[in-house]
Structures are given as C-alpha cells and as structure tokens.
C-alpha cells in the first residue's frame, strides 16, 4: 500500500527491533549507531545518528517518508527534520504499558496491526506467567537497581515495574516515576538505609563493576553485599524500552530473584537447624 511509509529512519534501537519482529525491516533505510537488536541490522542498515545527535544531511539524503524517534532528548533532532519537511513520530515510552503501546503504534504505522497485536499478546502472556510464578515466593526481596554510578541513579519506571512483576520490591518506588535520570539520583547513604537484599547494576554503555559497588562506605553491612547477591543486567537487555526488556531483562530478573529466594530458604533452614 503506497499510502504507508516505505522509507523509515529509526533514531533508536527499539523501533528497529519491532520492525524486524514485524517482518517489515525492508522499510528501514537508516538506524542509530547504538542499535543492538537484531544484530544483523548493524550490518544491513546505514547508521545516521547517535542518541542525542544525528547527521541531518545524511538522513535527508535517504529521503525518508517517516522518522521514528524516542524521548525529549531527541527533540532537537526531530525539530530539525520537521523544519526540513520530514514526517516525524517521537515515542516517549516510560512504562511497561507505554512499551506495549509503542509496539502497537509501530505496527499500525506500517500496516502490520495484526502482527503487532500478536507480539503484544505474547508479551502479556509472558508477564502473567512470570507474575503468577512470583506469587509463590515466600518473601519479596528488596532490590536496588542502579542505572548509573556517577552520580548514582536508580530504576527508571519500566525497570521498577519489571522488578515487581518478577516478584521483587524496588528500593526507591517514589523516584522511579520520574522521567529525568537527574531526578532519580541517590546517595550511598540512602541506599544503605534501605538495606537491599539484591543489587542489580545496569550502567548504561559501560561494564558494571561489582567490586566498586561493594567498596562503598558502609555497604559491607548491606544484605546484598554480605550474601553476594550483586548482579549485572546489561543495559541493552533492560534499559532500551522495546521487546527486549521482556525477552531478556524480565527473564534475567526472574532468575536472579529465584536464586535469592533459594539461597534465603537454605539459610533459613540452616538457622533453624542450628537452634
């Protein structure tokens, strides 16, 4: 159908992932250099942007009939393209429901509504399966999720929601609602006061260093440190708000929480036997 966009530039990885899942990858003519999924996209598609910057002339040379962006951080790129006469759709998904709606909207934009609905239904089924399994846990572990280390930033909203789905309790639920990472900064003392059972690091764009985390002042007293419950979930698996946060991020959260629950159960048994 000619009325549908035929030449799409994706400024972030999430819409690339969705279009490939929909089988509509032939419409993509340009991607972000930070695209991670699917890996083949990096080989097949020209890179025309970073995250907050883009090669406007290169995008215009591709003659796109639609550009897909993400968040207020790409507002300047979007404005430049709009001024040049390009149609732009900027998503701003910050929650699980927002991510599912982004998938549906992308599907509608390319005339693949039925496929998009099937993808969303499969994800919703996965969520319910994980949630039902988590309902059997004897206790919810308190989890500190660190998105960045300098300054320390805690869970973005969808990460906090995934933690809850998997059976955990986010350490800073009052902060996860904020869009801006700056509004989610915390201090070592604040985390120490919350005494998390599990610490998960997902430093956006660099490798998590658990030994640096454990060395923070006073943190040797935190249960997560004492019990060796410090884990990494790579940022590409949980901080890029597309289907991968479920297929990779949620499954890893579930595994981590199950590991903690098993270790906690064994420790309780040993304590009971000792008394």
Short mmCIF file of C-alpha atoms in Angstrom, two decimals:
data_model
loop_
_atom_site.label_atom_id
_atom_site.label_comp_id
_atom_site.label_asym_id
_atom_site.label_seq_id
_atom_site.Cartn_x
_atom_site.Cartn_y
_atom_site.Cartn_z
CA UNK A 1 0.00 0.00 0.00
CA UNK A 2 1.68 3.19 -1.20
CA UNK A 3 -0.01 5.34 1.46
CA UNK A 4 2.04 3.58 4.14
CA UNK A 5 5.62 4.75 4.81
CA UNK A 6 8.12 2.94 2.60
CA UNK A 7 11.39 4.55 3.79
CA UNK A 8 11.82 4.72 7.56
CA UNK A 9 14.71 6.03 9.62
CA UNK A 10 14.86 4.77 13.23
CA UNK A 11 16.77 7.00 15.65
CA UNK A 12 16.82 4.38 18.43
CA UNK A 13 17.10 0.60 18.60
CA UNK A 14 13.59 -0.15 19.92
CA UNK A 15 11.69 0.59 16.73
CA UNK A 16 14.31 -1.25 14.67
CA UNK A 17 13.70 -4.31 16.84
CA UNK A 18 9.93 -4.01 16.44
CA UNK A 19 10.05 -3.57 12.65
CA UNK A 20 12.24 -6.67 12.29
CA UNK A 21 9.84 -8.66 14.51
CA UNK A 22 7.00 -7.48 12.28
CA UNK A 23 8.88 -8.61 9.18
CA UNK A 24 8.93 -5.01 7.92
CA UNK A 25 12.71 -4.47 8.04
CA UNK A 26 12.90 -3.71 4.30
CA UNK A 27 11.27 -0.36 5.04
CA UNK A 28 14.21 0.69 7.26
CA UNK A 29 16.73 2.87 5.40
CA UNK A 30 18.70 4.25 8.37
CA UNK A 31 19.38 3.44 12.02
CA UNK A 32 21.13 4.72 15.13
CA UNK A 33 24.72 3.72 15.76
CA UNK A 34 23.53 2.47 19.15
CA UNK A 35 21.24 -0.13 17.61
CA UNK A 36 21.80 -3.51 19.25
CA UNK A 37 18.85 -5.69 18.17
CA UNK A 38 18.71 -7.50 15.94
CA UNK A 39 22.48 -7.68 15.45
CA UNK A 40 22.07 -8.08 11.69
CA UNK A 41 20.61 -4.57 11.46
CA UNK A 42 24.06 -3.14 12.12
CA UNK A 43 25.35 -4.92 9.03
CA UNK A 44 22.39 -4.23 6.77
CA UNK A 45 21.43 -0.63 7.53
CA UNK A 46 23.37 2.67 7.32
CA UNK A 47 23.98 4.44 10.64
CA UNK A 48 22.79 8.03 10.61
CA UNK A 49 22.56 9.07 14.27
CA UNK A 50 23.86 8.62 17.78
CA UNK A 51 21.28 9.26 20.51
CA UNK A 52 21.16 13.00 21.06
CA UNK A 53 22.85 13.87 17.78
CA UNK A 54 22.20 12.97 14.16
CA UNK A 55 23.58 13.60 10.69
CA UNK A 56 20.64 15.58 9.37
CA UNK A 57 22.08 15.87 5.86
CA UNK A 58 22.64 12.12 5.70
CA UNK A 59 19.06 11.46 6.86
CA UNK A 60 17.66 13.87 4.29
CA UNK A 61 19.73 12.19 1.55
CA UNK A 62 17.93 8.94 2.34
CA UNK A 63 14.60 10.64 1.50
CA UNK A 64 12.65 9.05 4.37
CA UNK A 65 8.87 9.35 4.45
CA UNK A 66 8.89 8.68 8.22
CA UNK A 67 11.43 9.11 11.01
CA UNK A 68 10.86 7.35 14.35
CA UNK A 69 12.46 8.82 17.47
CA UNK A 70 12.36 8.45 21.24
CA UNK A 71 12.03 10.89 24.12
CA UNK A 72 12.53 14.58 24.74
CA UNK A 73 16.29 14.02 24.36
CA UNK A 74 15.74 13.81 20.59
CA UNK A 75 13.54 16.91 20.42
CA UNK A 76 16.21 18.99 18.65
CA UNK A 77 16.78 16.30 16.02
CA UNK A 78 13.03 15.99 15.49
CA UNK A 79 12.65 19.77 15.15
CA UNK A 80 15.40 19.96 12.52
CA UNK A 81 13.81 17.20 10.49
CA UNK A 82 10.32 18.68 10.77
CA UNK A 83 11.65 22.04 9.60
CA UNK A 84 13.11 20.22 6.60
CA UNK A 85 9.67 18.83 5.78
CA UNK A 86 10.10 15.30 7.12
CA UNK A 87 7.31 13.48 8.94
CA UNK A 88 8.46 12.51 12.44
CA UNK A 89 6.88 10.39 15.16
CA UNK A 90 8.59 10.57 18.56
CA UNK A 91 7.69 7.93 21.13
CA UNK A 92 8.18 8.58 24.84
CA UNK A 93 7.58 5.20 26.46
CA UNK A 94 8.50 5.08 30.15
CA UNK A 95 6.41 2.18 31.48
CA UNK A 96 5.53 -1.40 30.56
CA UNK A 97 2.17 -0.24 29.17
CA UNK A 98 3.90 2.50 27.18
CA UNK A 99 6.27 -0.04 25.61
CA UNK A 100 3.38 -2.27 24.57
CA UNK A 101 1.58 0.73 23.09
CA UNK A 102 4.72 1.69 21.17
CA UNK A 103 4.78 -1.78 19.59
CA UNK A 104 1.11 -1.49 18.60
CA UNK A 105 1.55 2.02 17.18
CA UNK A 106 4.60 1.00 15.15
CA UNK A 107 2.59 -1.88 13.75
CA UNK A 108 -0.26 0.43 12.75
CA UNK A 109 2.13 2.88 11.10
CA UNK A 110 3.34 0.20 8.70
CA UNK A 111 0.05 -1.66 8.24
CA UNK A 112 1.02 -4.66 10.37
CA UNK A 113 -1.57 -4.26 13.13
CA UNK A 114 -2.39 -7.96 13.44
CA UNK A 115 1.26 -8.97 13.81
CA UNK A 116 1.85 -6.21 16.38
CA UNK A 117 -1.17 -7.35 18.39
CA UNK A 118 0.16 -10.92 18.38
CA UNK A 119 3.56 -9.74 19.66
CA UNK A 120 1.89 -7.76 22.45
CA UNK A 121 -0.37 -10.68 23.39
CA UNK A 122 2.68 -12.96 23.63
CA UNK A 123 4.43 -10.44 25.88
CA UNK A 124 1.34 -10.06 28.08
CA UNK A 125 1.17 -13.84 28.43
CA UNK A 126 4.83 -13.90 29.46
CA UNK A 127 4.21 -11.15 32.02
CA UNK A 128 1.28 -13.03 33.56
CA UNK A 129 3.26 -16.28 33.68
CA UNK A 130 6.15 -14.57 35.48
CA UNK A 131 3.78 -12.70 37.81
CA UNK A 132 1.91 -15.89 38.73
CA UNK A 133 5.17 -17.70 39.42
CA UNK A 134 6.36 -14.83 41.62
CA UNK A 135 3.16 -15.03 43.68
CA UNK A 136 4.50 -18.27 45.20
CA UNK A 137 7.61 -16.62 46.63
CA UNK A 138 7.60 -16.65 50.45
CA UNK A 139 9.04 -13.12 50.58
CA UNK A 140 9.71 -10.28 48.16
CA UNK A 141 13.37 -9.25 48.07
CA UNK A 142 14.13 -5.56 48.27
CA UNK A 143 16.09 -4.62 45.13
CA UNK A 144 18.34 -1.66 44.42
CA UNK A 145 18.67 -1.20 40.66
CA UNK A 146 21.49 1.13 39.62
CA UNK A 147 21.31 2.70 36.16
CA UNK A 148 24.48 4.79 36.58
CA UNK A 149 27.23 5.14 39.16
CA UNK A 150 28.47 8.74 38.99
CA UNK A 151 26.12 10.12 40.13
CA UNK A 152 24.23 7.07 41.34
CA UNK A 153 20.86 6.75 39.58
CA UNK A 154 18.14 4.27 40.48
CA UNK A 155 15.42 2.48 38.49
CA UNK A 156 13.59 4.05 35.60
CA UNK A 157 9.86 3.30 35.72
CA UNK A 158 9.74 0.25 33.45
CA UNK A 159 12.67 -1.36 35.30
CA UNK A 160 10.87 -0.88 38.62
CA UNK A 161 7.71 -2.39 37.11
CA UNK A 162 9.63 -5.40 35.78
CA UNK A 163 11.13 -5.91 39.24
CA UNK A 164 7.61 -6.02 40.70
CA UNK A 165 6.39 -8.44 38.01
CA UNK A 166 9.32 -10.77 38.77
CA UNK A 167 8.48 -10.74 42.48
CA UNK A 168 10.78 -8.06 43.86
CA UNK A 169 10.28 -4.74 45.60
CA UNK A 170 12.05 -1.71 44.17
CA UNK A 171 14.10 0.19 46.77
CA UNK A 172 13.05 3.64 45.55
CA UNK A 173 9.46 3.43 44.23
CA UNK A 174 8.99 7.14 44.94
CA UNK A 175 11.75 8.01 42.45
CA UNK A 176 11.10 5.54 39.63
CA UNK A 177 8.17 7.63 38.39
CA UNK A 178 10.46 10.49 37.32
CA UNK A 179 11.33 10.70 33.60
CA UNK A 180 14.61 12.53 34.11
CA UNK A 181 17.58 10.49 35.31
CA UNK A 182 18.73 13.51 37.33
CA UNK A 183 15.55 13.25 39.40
CA UNK A 184 16.43 9.64 40.21
CA UNK A 185 19.83 10.30 41.77
CA UNK A 186 20.51 8.75 45.17
CA UNK A 187 23.37 8.79 47.66
CA UNK A 188 25.29 5.82 49.10
CA UNK A 189 23.76 6.65 52.49
CA UNK A 190 20.22 6.49 51.09
CA UNK A 191 20.81 3.04 49.62
CA UNK A 192 22.45 1.88 52.85
CA UNK A 193 19.36 3.00 54.75
CA UNK A 194 17.11 0.86 52.52
CA UNK A 195 19.20 -2.30 53.10
CA UNK A 196 18.51 -4.05 49.78
CA UNK A 197 18.56 -7.84 49.55
CA UNK A 198 19.70 -7.69 45.92
CA UNK A 199 21.72 -5.12 43.99
CA UNK A 200 21.47 -5.05 40.20
CA UNK A 201 23.77 -2.87 38.14
CA UNK A 202 22.98 -1.83 34.59
CA UNK A 203 25.35 1.01 33.82
CA UNK A 204 24.21 2.40 30.50
CA UNK A 205 27.01 1.96 27.99
CA UNK A 206 29.73 0.61 30.30
CA UNK A 207 30.50 -2.56 32.21
CA UNK A 208 29.18 -2.87 35.75
CA UNK A 209 31.91 -3.12 38.43
CA UNK A 210 30.53 -5.03 41.45
CA UNK A 211 33.76 -4.69 43.42
CA UNK A 212 33.49 -0.88 43.23
CA UNK A 213 29.92 -1.09 44.50
CA UNK A 214 30.88 -3.37 47.39
CA UNK A 215 33.66 -0.96 48.42
CA UNK A 216 31.31 1.99 49.01
CA UNK A 217 31.39 3.29 52.56
CA UNK A 218 29.29 1.20 54.92
CA UNK A 219 27.95 -1.05 52.19
CA UNK A 220 29.57 -4.16 53.66
CA UNK A 221 26.57 -4.13 56.03
CA UNK A 222 24.01 -4.35 53.21
CA UNK A 223 22.44 -7.84 52.93
CA UNK A 224 23.03 -7.92 49.16
CA UNK A 225 26.78 -7.39 49.70
CA UNK A 226 27.04 -9.75 52.67
CA UNK A 227 25.23 -12.54 50.82
CA UNK A 228 26.93 -11.98 47.45
CA UNK A 229 23.67 -11.01 45.77
CA UNK A 230 25.12 -8.41 43.37
CA UNK A 231 24.36 -8.90 39.68
CA UNK A 232 24.67 -7.21 36.31
CA UNK A 233 21.95 -7.00 33.68
CA UNK A 234 23.42 -5.42 30.59
CA UNK A 235 21.84 -2.10 29.63
CA UNK A 236 20.95 -3.44 26.18
CA UNK A 237 18.79 -6.06 27.91
CA UNK A 238 16.77 -3.81 30.19
CA UNK A 239 17.34 -0.09 29.53
CA UNK A 240 16.26 0.03 25.88
CA UNK A 241 12.45 0.18 26.11
CA UNK A 242 11.40 -2.29 23.45
CA UNK A 243 10.54 -6.01 23.30
CA UNK A 244 13.99 -6.97 24.61
CA UNK A 245 13.18 -5.73 28.12
CA UNK A 246 10.78 -8.67 28.35
CA UNK A 247 12.64 -11.35 26.39
CA UNK A 248 15.97 -10.57 28.07
CA UNK A 249 15.50 -8.21 31.02
CA UNK A 250 12.47 -9.76 32.70
CA UNK A 251 13.77 -13.31 32.34
CA UNK A 252 17.07 -12.33 33.99
CA UNK A 253 15.25 -10.60 36.84
CA UNK A 254 13.19 -13.73 37.40
CA UNK A 255 16.33 -15.89 37.51
CA UNK A 256 18.08 -13.54 39.96
CA UNK A 257 15.09 -13.41 42.31
CA UNK A 258 14.70 -17.19 42.22
CA UNK A 259 18.40 -17.56 43.06
CA UNK A 260 17.99 -15.19 46.01
CA UNK A 261 14.85 -16.98 47.19
CA UNK A 262 16.57 -20.37 47.09
CA UNK A 263 19.64 -19.06 48.95
CA UNK A 264 17.40 -17.35 51.51
CA UNK A 265 15.43 -20.57 52.04
CA UNK A 266 18.62 -22.59 52.56
CA UNK A 267 19.94 -20.02 55.03
CA UNK A 268 16.70 -20.12 57.00
CA UNK A 269 16.90 -23.91 57.16
CA UNK A 270 20.47 -23.80 58.43
CA UNK A 271 19.49 -21.22 61.06
CA UNK A 272 16.56 -23.34 62.17
CA UNK A 273 18.74 -26.45 62.47
CA UNK A 274 21.35 -24.53 64.44
CA UNK A 275 18.75 -23.51 67.02
#
